mmCIF file of C-alpha atoms and ligand atoms in Angstrom:
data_model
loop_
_atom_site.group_PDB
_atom_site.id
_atom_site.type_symbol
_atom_site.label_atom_id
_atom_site.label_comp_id
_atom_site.label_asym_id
_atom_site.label_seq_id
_atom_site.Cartn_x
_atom_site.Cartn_y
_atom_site.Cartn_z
ATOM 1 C CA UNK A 1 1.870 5.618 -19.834
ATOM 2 C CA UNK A 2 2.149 8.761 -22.158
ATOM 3 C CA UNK A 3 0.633 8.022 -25.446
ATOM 4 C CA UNK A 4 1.282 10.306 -29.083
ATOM 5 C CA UNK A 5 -1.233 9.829 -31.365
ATOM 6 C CA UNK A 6 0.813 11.246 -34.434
ATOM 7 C CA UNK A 7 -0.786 9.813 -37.343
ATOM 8 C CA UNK A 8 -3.920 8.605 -37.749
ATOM 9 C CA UNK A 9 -6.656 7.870 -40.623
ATOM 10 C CA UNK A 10 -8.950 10.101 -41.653
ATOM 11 C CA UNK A 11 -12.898 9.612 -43.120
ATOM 12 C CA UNK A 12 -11.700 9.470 -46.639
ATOM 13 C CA UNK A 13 -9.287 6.857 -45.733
ATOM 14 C CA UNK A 14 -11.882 5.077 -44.153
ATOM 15 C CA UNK A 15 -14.385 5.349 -46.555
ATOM 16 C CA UNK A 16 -11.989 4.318 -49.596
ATOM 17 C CA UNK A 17 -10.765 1.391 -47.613
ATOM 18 C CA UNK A 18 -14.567 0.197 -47.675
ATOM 19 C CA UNK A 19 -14.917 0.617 -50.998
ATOM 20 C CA UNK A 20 -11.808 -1.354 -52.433
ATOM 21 C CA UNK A 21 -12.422 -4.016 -49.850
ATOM 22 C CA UNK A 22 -16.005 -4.464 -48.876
ATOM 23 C CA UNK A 23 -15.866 -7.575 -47.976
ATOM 24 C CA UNK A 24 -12.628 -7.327 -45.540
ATOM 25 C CA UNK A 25 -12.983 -4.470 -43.743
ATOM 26 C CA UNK A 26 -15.040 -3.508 -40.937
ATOM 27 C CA UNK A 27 -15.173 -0.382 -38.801
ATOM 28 C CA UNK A 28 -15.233 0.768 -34.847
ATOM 29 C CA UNK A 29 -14.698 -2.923 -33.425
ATOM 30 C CA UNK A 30 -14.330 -3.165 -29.749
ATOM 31 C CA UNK A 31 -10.849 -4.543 -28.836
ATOM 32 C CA UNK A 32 -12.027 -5.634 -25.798
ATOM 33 C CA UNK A 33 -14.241 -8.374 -28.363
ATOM 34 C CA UNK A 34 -11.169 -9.253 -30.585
ATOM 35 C CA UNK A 35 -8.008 -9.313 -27.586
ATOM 36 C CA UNK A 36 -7.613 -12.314 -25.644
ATOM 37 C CA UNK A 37 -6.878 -10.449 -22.543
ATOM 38 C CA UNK A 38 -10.318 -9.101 -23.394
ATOM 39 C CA UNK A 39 -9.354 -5.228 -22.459
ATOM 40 C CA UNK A 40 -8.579 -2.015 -25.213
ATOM 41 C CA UNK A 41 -10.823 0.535 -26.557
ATOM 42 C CA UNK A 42 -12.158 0.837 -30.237
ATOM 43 C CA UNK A 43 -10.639 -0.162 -33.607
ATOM 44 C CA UNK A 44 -11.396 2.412 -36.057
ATOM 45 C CA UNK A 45 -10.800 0.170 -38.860
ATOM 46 C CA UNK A 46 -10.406 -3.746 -39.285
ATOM 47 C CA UNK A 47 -9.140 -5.413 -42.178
ATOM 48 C CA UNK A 48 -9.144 -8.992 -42.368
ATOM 49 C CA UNK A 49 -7.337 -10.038 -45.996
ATOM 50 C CA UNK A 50 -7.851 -12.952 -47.432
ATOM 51 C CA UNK A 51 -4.865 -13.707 -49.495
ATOM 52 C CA UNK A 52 -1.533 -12.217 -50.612
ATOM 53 C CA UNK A 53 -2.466 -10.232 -53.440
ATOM 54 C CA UNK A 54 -5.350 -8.889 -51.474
ATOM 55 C CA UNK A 55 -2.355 -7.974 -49.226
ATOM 56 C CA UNK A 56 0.009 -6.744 -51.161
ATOM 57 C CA UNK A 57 -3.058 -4.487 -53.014
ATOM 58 C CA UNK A 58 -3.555 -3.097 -49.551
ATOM 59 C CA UNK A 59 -0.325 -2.687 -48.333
ATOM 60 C CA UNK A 60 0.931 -0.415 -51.612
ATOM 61 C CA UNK A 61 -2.670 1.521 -51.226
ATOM 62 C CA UNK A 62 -1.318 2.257 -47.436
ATOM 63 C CA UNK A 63 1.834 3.324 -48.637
ATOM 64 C CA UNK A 64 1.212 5.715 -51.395
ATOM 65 C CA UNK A 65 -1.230 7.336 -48.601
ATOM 66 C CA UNK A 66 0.705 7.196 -45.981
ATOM 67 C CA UNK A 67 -1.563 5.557 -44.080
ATOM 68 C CA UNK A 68 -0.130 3.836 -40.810
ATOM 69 C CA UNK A 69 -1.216 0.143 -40.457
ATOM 70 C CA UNK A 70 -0.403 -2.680 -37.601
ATOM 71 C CA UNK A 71 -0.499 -6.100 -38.231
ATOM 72 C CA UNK A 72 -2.014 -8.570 -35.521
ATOM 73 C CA UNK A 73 -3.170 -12.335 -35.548
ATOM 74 C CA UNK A 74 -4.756 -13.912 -32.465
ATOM 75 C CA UNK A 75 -3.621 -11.245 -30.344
ATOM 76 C CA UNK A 76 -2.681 -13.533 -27.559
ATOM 77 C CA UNK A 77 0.741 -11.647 -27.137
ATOM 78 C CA UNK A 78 -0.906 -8.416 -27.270
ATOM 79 C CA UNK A 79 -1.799 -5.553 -24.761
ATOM 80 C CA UNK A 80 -4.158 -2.778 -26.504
ATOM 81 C CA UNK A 81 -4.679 0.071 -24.943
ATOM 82 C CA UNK A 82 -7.758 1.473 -23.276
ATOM 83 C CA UNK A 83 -7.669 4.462 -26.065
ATOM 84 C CA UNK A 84 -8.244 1.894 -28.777
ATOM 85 C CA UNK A 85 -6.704 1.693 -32.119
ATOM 86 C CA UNK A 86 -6.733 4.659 -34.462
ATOM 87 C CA UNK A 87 -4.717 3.179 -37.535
ATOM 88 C CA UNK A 88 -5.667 0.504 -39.530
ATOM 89 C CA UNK A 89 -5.410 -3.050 -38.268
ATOM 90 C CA UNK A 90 -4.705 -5.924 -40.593
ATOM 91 C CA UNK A 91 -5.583 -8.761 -39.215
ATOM 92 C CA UNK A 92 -4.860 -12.117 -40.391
ATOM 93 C CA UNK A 93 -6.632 -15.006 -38.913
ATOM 94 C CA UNK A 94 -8.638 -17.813 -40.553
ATOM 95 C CA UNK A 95 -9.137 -15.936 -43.815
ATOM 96 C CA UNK A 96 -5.754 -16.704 -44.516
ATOM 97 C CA UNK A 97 -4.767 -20.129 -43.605
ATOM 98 C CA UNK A 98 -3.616 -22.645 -45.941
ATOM 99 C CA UNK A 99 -0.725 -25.689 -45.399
ATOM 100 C CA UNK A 100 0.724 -27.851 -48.296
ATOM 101 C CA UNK A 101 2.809 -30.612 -47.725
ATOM 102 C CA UNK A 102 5.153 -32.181 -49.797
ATOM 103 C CA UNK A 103 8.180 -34.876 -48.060
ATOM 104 C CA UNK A 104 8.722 -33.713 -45.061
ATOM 105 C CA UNK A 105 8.142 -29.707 -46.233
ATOM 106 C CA UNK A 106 5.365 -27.974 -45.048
ATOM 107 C CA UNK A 107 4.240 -24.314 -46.129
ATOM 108 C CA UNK A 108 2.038 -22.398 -44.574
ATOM 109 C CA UNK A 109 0.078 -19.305 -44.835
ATOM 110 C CA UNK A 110 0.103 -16.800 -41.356
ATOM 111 C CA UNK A 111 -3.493 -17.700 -40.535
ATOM 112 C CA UNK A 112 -3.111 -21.115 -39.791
ATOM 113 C CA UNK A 113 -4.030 -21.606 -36.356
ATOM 114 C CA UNK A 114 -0.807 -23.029 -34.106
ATOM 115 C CA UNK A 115 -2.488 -26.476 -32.752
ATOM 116 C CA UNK A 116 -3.819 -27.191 -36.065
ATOM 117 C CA UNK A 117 -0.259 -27.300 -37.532
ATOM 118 C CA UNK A 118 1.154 -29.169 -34.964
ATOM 119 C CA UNK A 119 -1.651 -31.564 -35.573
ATOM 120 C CA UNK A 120 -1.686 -31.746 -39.439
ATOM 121 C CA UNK A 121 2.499 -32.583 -39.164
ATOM 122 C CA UNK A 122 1.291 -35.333 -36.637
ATOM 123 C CA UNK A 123 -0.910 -37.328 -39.302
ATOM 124 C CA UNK A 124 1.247 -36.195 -41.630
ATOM 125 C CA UNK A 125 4.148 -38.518 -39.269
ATOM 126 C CA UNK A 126 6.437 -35.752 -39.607
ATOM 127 C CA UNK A 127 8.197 -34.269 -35.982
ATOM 128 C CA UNK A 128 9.739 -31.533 -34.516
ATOM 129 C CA UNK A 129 6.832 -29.249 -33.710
ATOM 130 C CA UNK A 130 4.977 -31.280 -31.251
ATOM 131 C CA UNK A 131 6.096 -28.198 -27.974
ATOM 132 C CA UNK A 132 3.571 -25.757 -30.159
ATOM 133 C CA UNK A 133 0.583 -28.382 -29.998
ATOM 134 C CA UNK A 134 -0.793 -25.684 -27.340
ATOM 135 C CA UNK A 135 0.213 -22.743 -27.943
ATOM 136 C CA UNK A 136 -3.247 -20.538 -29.282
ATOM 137 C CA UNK A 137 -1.939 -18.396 -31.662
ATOM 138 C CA UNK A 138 -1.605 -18.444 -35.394
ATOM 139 C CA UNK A 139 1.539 -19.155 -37.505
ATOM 140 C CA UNK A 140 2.442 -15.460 -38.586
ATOM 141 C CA UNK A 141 2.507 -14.583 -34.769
ATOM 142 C CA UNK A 142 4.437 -17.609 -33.165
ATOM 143 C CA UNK A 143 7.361 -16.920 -36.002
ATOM 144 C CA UNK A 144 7.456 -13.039 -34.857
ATOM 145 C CA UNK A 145 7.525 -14.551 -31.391
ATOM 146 C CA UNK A 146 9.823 -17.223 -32.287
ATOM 147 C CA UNK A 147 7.368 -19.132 -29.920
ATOM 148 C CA UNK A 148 7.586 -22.510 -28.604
ATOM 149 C CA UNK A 149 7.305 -24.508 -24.952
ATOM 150 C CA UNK A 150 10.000 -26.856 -23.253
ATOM 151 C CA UNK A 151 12.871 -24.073 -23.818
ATOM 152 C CA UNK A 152 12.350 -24.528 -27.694
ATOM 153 C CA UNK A 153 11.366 -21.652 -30.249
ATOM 154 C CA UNK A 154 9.801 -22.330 -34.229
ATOM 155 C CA UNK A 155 12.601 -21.122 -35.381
ATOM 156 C CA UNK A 156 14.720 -23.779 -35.566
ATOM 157 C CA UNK A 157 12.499 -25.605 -37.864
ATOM 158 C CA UNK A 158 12.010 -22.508 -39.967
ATOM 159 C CA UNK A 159 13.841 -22.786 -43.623
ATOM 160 C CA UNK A 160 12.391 -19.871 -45.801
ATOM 161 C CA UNK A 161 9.667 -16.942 -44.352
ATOM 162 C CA UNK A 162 8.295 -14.649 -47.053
ATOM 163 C CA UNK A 163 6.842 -11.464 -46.493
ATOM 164 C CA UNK A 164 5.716 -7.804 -47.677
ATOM 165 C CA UNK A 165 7.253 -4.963 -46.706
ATOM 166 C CA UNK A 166 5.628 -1.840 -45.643
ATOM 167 C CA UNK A 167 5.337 -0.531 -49.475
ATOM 168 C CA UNK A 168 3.934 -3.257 -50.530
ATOM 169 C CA UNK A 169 7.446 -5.742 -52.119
ATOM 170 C CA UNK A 170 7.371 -9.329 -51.723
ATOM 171 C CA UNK A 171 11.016 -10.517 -49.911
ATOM 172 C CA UNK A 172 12.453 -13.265 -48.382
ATOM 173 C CA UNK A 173 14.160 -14.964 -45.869
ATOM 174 C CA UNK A 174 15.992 -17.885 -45.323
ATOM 175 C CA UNK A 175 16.959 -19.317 -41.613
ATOM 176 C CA UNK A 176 20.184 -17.061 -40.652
ATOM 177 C CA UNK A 177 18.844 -13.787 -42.182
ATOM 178 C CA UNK A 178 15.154 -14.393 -39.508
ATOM 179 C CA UNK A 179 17.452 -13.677 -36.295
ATOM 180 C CA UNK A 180 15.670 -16.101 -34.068
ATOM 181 C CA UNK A 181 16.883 -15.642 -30.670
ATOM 182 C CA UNK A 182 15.039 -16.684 -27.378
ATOM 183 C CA UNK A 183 11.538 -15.702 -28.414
ATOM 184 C CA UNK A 184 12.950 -13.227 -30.490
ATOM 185 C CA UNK A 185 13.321 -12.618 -34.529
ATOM 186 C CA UNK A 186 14.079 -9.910 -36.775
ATOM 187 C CA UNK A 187 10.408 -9.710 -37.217
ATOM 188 C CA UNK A 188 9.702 -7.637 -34.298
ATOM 189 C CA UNK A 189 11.952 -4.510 -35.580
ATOM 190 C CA UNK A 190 11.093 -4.227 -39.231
ATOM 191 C CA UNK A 191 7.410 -4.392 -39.744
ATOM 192 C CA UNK A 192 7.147 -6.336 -42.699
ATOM 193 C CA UNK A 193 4.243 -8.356 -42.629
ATOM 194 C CA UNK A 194 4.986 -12.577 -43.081
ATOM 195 C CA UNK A 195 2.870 -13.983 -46.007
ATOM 196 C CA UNK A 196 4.504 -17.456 -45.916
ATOM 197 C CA UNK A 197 6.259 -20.052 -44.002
ATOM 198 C CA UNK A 198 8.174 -22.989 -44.799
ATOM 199 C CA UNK A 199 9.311 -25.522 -42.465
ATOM 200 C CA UNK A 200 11.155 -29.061 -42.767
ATOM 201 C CA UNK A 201 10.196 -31.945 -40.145
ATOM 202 C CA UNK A 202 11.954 -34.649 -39.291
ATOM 203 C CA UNK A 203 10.105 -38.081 -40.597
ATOM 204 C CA UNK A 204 11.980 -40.393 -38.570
ATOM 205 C CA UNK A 205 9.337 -40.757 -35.254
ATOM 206 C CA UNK A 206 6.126 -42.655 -35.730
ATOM 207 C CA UNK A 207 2.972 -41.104 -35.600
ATOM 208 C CA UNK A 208 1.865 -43.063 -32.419
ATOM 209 C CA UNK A 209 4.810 -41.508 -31.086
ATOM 210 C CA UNK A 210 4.396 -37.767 -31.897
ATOM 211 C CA UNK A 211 0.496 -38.232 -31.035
ATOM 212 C CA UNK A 212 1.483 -39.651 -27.284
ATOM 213 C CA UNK A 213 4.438 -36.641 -27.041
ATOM 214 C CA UNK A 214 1.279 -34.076 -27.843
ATOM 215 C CA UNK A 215 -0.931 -35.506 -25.812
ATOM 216 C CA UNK A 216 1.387 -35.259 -22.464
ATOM 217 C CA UNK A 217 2.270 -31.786 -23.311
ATOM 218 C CA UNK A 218 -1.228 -30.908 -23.737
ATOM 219 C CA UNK A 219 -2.385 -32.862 -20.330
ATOM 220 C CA UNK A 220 0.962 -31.087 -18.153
ATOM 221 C CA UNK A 221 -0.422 -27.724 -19.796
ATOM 222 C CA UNK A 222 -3.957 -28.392 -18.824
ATOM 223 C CA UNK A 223 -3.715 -28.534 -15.027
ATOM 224 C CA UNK A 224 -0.748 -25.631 -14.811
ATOM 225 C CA UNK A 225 -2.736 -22.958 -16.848
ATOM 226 C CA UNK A 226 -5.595 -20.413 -15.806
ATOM 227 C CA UNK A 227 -7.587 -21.694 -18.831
ATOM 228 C CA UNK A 228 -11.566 -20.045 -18.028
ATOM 229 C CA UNK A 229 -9.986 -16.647 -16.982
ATOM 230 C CA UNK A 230 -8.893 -14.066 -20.495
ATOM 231 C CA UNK A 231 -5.145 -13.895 -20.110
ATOM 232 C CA UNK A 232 -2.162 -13.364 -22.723
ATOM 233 C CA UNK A 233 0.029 -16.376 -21.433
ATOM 234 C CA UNK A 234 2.886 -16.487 -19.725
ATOM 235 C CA UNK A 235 4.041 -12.644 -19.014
ATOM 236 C CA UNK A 236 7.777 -12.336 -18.208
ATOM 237 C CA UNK A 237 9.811 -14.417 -20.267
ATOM 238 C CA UNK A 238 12.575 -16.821 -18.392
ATOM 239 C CA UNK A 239 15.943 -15.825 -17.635
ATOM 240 C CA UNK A 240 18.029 -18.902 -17.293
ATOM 241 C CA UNK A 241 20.378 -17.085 -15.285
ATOM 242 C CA UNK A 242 17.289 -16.304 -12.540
ATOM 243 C CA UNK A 243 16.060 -19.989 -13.417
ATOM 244 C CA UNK A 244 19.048 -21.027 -12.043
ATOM 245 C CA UNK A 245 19.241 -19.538 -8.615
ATOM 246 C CA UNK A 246 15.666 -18.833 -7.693
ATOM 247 C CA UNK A 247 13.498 -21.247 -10.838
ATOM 248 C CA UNK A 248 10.828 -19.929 -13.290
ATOM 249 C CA UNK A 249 9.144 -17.006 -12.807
ATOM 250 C CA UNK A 250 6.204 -17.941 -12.026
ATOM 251 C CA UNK A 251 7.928 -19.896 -8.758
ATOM 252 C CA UNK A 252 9.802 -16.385 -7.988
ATOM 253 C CA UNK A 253 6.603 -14.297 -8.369
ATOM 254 C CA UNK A 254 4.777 -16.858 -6.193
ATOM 255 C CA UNK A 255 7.933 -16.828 -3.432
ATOM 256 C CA UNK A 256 7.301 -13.009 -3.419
ATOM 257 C CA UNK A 257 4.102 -13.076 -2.120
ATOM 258 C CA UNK A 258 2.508 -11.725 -5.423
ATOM 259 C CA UNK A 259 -0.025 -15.019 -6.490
ATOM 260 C CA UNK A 260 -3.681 -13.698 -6.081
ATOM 261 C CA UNK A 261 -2.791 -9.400 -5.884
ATOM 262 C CA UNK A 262 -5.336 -7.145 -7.855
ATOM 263 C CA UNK A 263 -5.574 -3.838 -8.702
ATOM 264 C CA UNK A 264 -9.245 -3.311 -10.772
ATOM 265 C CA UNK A 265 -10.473 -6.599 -12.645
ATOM 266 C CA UNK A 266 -6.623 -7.367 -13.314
ATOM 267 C CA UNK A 267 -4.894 -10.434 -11.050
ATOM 268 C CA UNK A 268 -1.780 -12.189 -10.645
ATOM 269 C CA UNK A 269 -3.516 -15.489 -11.390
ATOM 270 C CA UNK A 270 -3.995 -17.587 -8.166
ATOM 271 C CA UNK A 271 -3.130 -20.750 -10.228
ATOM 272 C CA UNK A 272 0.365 -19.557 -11.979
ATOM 273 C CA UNK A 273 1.752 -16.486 -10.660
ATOM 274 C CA UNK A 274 3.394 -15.471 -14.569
ATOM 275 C CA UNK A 275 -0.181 -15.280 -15.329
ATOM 276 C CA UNK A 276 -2.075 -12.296 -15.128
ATOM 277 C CA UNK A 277 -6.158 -13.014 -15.584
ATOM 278 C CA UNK A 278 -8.870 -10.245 -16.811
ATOM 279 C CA UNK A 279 -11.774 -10.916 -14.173
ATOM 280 C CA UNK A 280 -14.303 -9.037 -15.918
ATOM 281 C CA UNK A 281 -13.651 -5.422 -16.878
ATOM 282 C CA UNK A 282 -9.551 -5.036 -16.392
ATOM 283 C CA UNK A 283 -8.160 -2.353 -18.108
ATOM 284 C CA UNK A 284 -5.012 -2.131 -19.642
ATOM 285 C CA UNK A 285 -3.826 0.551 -17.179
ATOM 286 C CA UNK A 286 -4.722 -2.370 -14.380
ATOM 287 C CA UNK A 287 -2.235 -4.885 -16.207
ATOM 288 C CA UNK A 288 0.203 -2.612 -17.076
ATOM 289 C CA UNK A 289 0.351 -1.513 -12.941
ATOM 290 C CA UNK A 290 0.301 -5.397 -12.172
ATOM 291 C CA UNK A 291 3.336 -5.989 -14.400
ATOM 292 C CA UNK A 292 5.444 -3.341 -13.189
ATOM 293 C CA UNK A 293 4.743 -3.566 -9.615
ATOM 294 C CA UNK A 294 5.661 -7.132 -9.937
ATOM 295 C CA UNK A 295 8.725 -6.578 -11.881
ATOM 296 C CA UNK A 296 9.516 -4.226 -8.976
ATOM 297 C CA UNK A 297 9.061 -6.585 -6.335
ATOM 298 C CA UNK A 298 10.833 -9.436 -8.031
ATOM 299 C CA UNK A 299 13.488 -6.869 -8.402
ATOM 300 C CA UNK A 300 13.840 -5.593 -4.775
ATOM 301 C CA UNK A 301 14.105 -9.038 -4.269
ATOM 302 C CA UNK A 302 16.540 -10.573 -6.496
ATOM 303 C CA UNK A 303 18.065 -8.181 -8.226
ATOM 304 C CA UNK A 304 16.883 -9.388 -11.434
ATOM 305 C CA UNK A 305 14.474 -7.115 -13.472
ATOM 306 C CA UNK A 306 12.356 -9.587 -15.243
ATOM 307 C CA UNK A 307 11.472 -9.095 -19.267
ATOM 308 C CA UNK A 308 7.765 -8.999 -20.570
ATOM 309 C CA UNK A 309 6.793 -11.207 -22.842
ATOM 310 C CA UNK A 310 3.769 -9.532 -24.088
ATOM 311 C CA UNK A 311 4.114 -6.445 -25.822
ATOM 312 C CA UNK A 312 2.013 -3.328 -25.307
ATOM 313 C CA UNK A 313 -0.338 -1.853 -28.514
ATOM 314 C CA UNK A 314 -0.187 2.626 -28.663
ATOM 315 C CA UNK A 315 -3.102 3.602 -30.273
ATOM 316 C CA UNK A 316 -0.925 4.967 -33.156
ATOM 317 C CA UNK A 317 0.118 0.965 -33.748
ATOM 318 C CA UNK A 318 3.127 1.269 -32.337
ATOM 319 C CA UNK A 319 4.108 -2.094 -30.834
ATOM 320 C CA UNK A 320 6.120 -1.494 -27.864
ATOM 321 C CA UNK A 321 8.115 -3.679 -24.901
ATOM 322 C CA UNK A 322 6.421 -3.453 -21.315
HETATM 323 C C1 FAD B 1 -3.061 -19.291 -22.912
HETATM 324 C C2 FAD B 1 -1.809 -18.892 -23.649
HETATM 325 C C3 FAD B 1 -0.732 -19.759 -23.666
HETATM 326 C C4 FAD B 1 0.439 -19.397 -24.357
HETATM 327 N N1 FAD B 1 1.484 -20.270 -24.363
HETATM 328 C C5 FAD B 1 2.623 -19.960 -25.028
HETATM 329 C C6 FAD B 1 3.719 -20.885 -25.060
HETATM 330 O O1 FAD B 1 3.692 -21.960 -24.491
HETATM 331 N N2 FAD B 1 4.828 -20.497 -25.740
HETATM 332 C C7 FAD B 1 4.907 -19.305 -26.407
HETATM 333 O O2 FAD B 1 5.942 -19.035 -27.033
HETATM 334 N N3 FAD B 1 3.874 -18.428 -26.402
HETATM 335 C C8 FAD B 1 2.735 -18.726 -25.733
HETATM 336 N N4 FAD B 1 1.696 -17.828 -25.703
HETATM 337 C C9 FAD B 1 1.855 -16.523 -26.375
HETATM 338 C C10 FAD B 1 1.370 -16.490 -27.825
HETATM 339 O O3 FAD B 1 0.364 -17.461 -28.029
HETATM 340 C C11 FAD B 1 2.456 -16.691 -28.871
HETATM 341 O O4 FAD B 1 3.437 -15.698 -28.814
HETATM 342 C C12 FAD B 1 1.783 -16.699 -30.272
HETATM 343 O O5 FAD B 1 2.521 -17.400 -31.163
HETATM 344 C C13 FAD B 1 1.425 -15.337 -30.818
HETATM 345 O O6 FAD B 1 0.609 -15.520 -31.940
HETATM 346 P P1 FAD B 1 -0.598 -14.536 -32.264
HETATM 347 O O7 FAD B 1 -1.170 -14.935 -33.575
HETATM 348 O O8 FAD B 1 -1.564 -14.487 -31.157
HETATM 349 O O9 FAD B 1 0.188 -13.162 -32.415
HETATM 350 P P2 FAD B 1 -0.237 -11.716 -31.873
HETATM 351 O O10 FAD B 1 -0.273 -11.733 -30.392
HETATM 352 O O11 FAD B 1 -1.459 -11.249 -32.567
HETATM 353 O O12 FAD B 1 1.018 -10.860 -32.372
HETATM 354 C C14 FAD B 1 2.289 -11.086 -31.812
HETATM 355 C C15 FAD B 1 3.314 -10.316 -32.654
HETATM 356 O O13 FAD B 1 3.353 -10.873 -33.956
HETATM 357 C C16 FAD B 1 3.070 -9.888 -34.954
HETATM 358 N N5 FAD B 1 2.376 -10.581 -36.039
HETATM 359 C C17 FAD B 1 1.322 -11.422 -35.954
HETATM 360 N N6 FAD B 1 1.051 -11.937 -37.157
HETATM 361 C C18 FAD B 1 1.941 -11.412 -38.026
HETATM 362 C C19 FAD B 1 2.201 -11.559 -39.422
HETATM 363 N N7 FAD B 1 1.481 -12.376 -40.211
HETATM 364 N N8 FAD B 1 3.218 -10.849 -39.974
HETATM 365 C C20 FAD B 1 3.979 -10.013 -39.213
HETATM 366 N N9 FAD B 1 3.777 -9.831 -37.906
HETATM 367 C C21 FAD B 1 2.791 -10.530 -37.317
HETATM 368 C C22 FAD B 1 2.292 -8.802 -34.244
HETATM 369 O O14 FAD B 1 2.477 -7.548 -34.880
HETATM 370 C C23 FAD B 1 2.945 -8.830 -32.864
HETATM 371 O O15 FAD B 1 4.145 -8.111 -32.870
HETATM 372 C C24 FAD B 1 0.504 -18.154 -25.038
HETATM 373 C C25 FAD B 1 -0.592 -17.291 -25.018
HETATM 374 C C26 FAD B 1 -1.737 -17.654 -24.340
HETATM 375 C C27 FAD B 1 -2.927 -16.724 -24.353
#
């Protein structure tokens, strides 16, 4: 993969960074630590705010210095690559997770971690989000994704998302004007970075009844899923056109032959064949060659060229489809 490293921080960036937030940033972290597929070379600089001013402060300081940022949460739709990261990563995680309910609202900061909302609307008796109970990522990233399981997406649950743009305004967003699609939203094209999400629930079920509807999701999850191995989830997204004359793609990976093939530390897991696993020391070069040799395959086969799911990190931030 050819990667342009136009614009990229400099000392005095770094150093200033430090200095208006000591207690948020932190420099040269190993991707490989912070990525759930476990692979990617150095972060030059880490920022982890802790609220929306502290965002906003940073993301006008960014602009008027045109310095480049990316924003990431629990990376587990992320590739990096093995050159690292040489803008500034924002991450929001923990630091930044907050939900407040009131009827059958709830609204919630980007950190919040997925299963933990699902299971705060459960005791709250409130329904409607019980498919993301195991999904591990945080809020801010499963409304980019428009993420969800059982052919459903967050989105249709979503009333109201607020964000920042890249120079630093607050906007926002009501259902229509996201562009949810199929694990798709508007969010993907126009890098503004979501602050806040508001949801309304349905608070007709019982909450015996959501807690039983987790719990078999979570137990037909357990058993299908590579769950020791680092891996980013499913990789190619469905097609329902495929679906319906060959099945998932896991099934038409698997009919190809492909469950269990290597190339480094990277494999086409032997337990779901959309998964691909980091055995030790996988590079990103050795996922990106699994995915498109598969895709190939698939392809010679079918005559369907299957869609990634995960998208692929430049070390200039540039978020970019496999
Ligand atoms: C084991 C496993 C199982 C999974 N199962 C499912 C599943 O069943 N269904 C499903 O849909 N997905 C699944 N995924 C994929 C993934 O968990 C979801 O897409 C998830 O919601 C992404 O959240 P994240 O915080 O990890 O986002 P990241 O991977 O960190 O980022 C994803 C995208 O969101 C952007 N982003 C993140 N936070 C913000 C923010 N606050 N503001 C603006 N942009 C932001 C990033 O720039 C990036 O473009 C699975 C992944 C794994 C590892």
């Amino acid at each position: 993969m050819e990667i342009f490293v136009d614009k990229i921080m400099d000392i005095t960036h770094k150093k200033k960074l430090k200095t208006l937030f000591p207690e948020s940033v932190e420099l040269d972290i190993p991707l490989s630590t912070l990525s759930q597929w476990k692979v990617g070379g150095n972060a030059e600089l880490v920022v982890r705010p802790k609220n929306k001013f502290e965002l906003i402060e940073l993301r006008k300081w960014l602009y008027e210095h045109n310095v480049p940022s990316v924003v990431i949460g629990n990376t587990t739709n992320l590739l990096f690559s093995d050159e690292g990261l040489k803008v500034v990563c924002i991450k929001i995680d923990n630091t930044f997770s907050n939900i407040a309910i009131s009827d059958n609202m709830l609204t919630v900061t980007p950190g919040v971690w997925v299963p933990e909302l699902a299971r705060t609307a459960m005791k709250a008796g409130l329904s409607g989000i019980e498919h993301i109970c195991g999904i591990p990522g945080t809020v801010g990233g499963l409304v980019v994704m428009n993420g969800g399981s059982q052919r459903k997406g967050i989105g249709s649950v979503v009333t109201r998302v607020e964000t920042i743009n890249t120079a630093g305004a607050l906007k926002t967003y009501n259902n229509e004007e996201c562009g949810f699609s199929y694990r798709s939203s508007i969010f993907q094209q126009n890098n503004e970075l979501i602050t806040e999400v508001q949801l309304i629930l349905d608070d007709s079920k019982s909450k015996e009844a959501i807690r039983q509807e987790m719990l078999a999701i979570l137990l037909s999850r357990r058993g299908k899923f590579p769950r020791k191995q680092p891996n980013c989830g499913s990789v190619f997204v469905s097609n329902p056109d495929m679906y319906s004359r060959y099945g998932t793609p896991g099934k038409v990976i698997e009919n190809c032959g492909l469950k269990g093939m290597t190339q480094g530390d990277a494999q086409v897991s032997d337990l779901h064949a959309n998964f691909i696993i980091n055995k030790g020391n996988a590079k990103a070069i050795d996922i990106i060659y699994l995915i498109n040799k598969v895709r190939e395959v698939v392809y010679n086969h079918t005559g369907y060229k299957m869609v990634v799911e995960a998208k692929f990190v430049s070390p200039n931030g540039e978020i970019r489809n496999i």
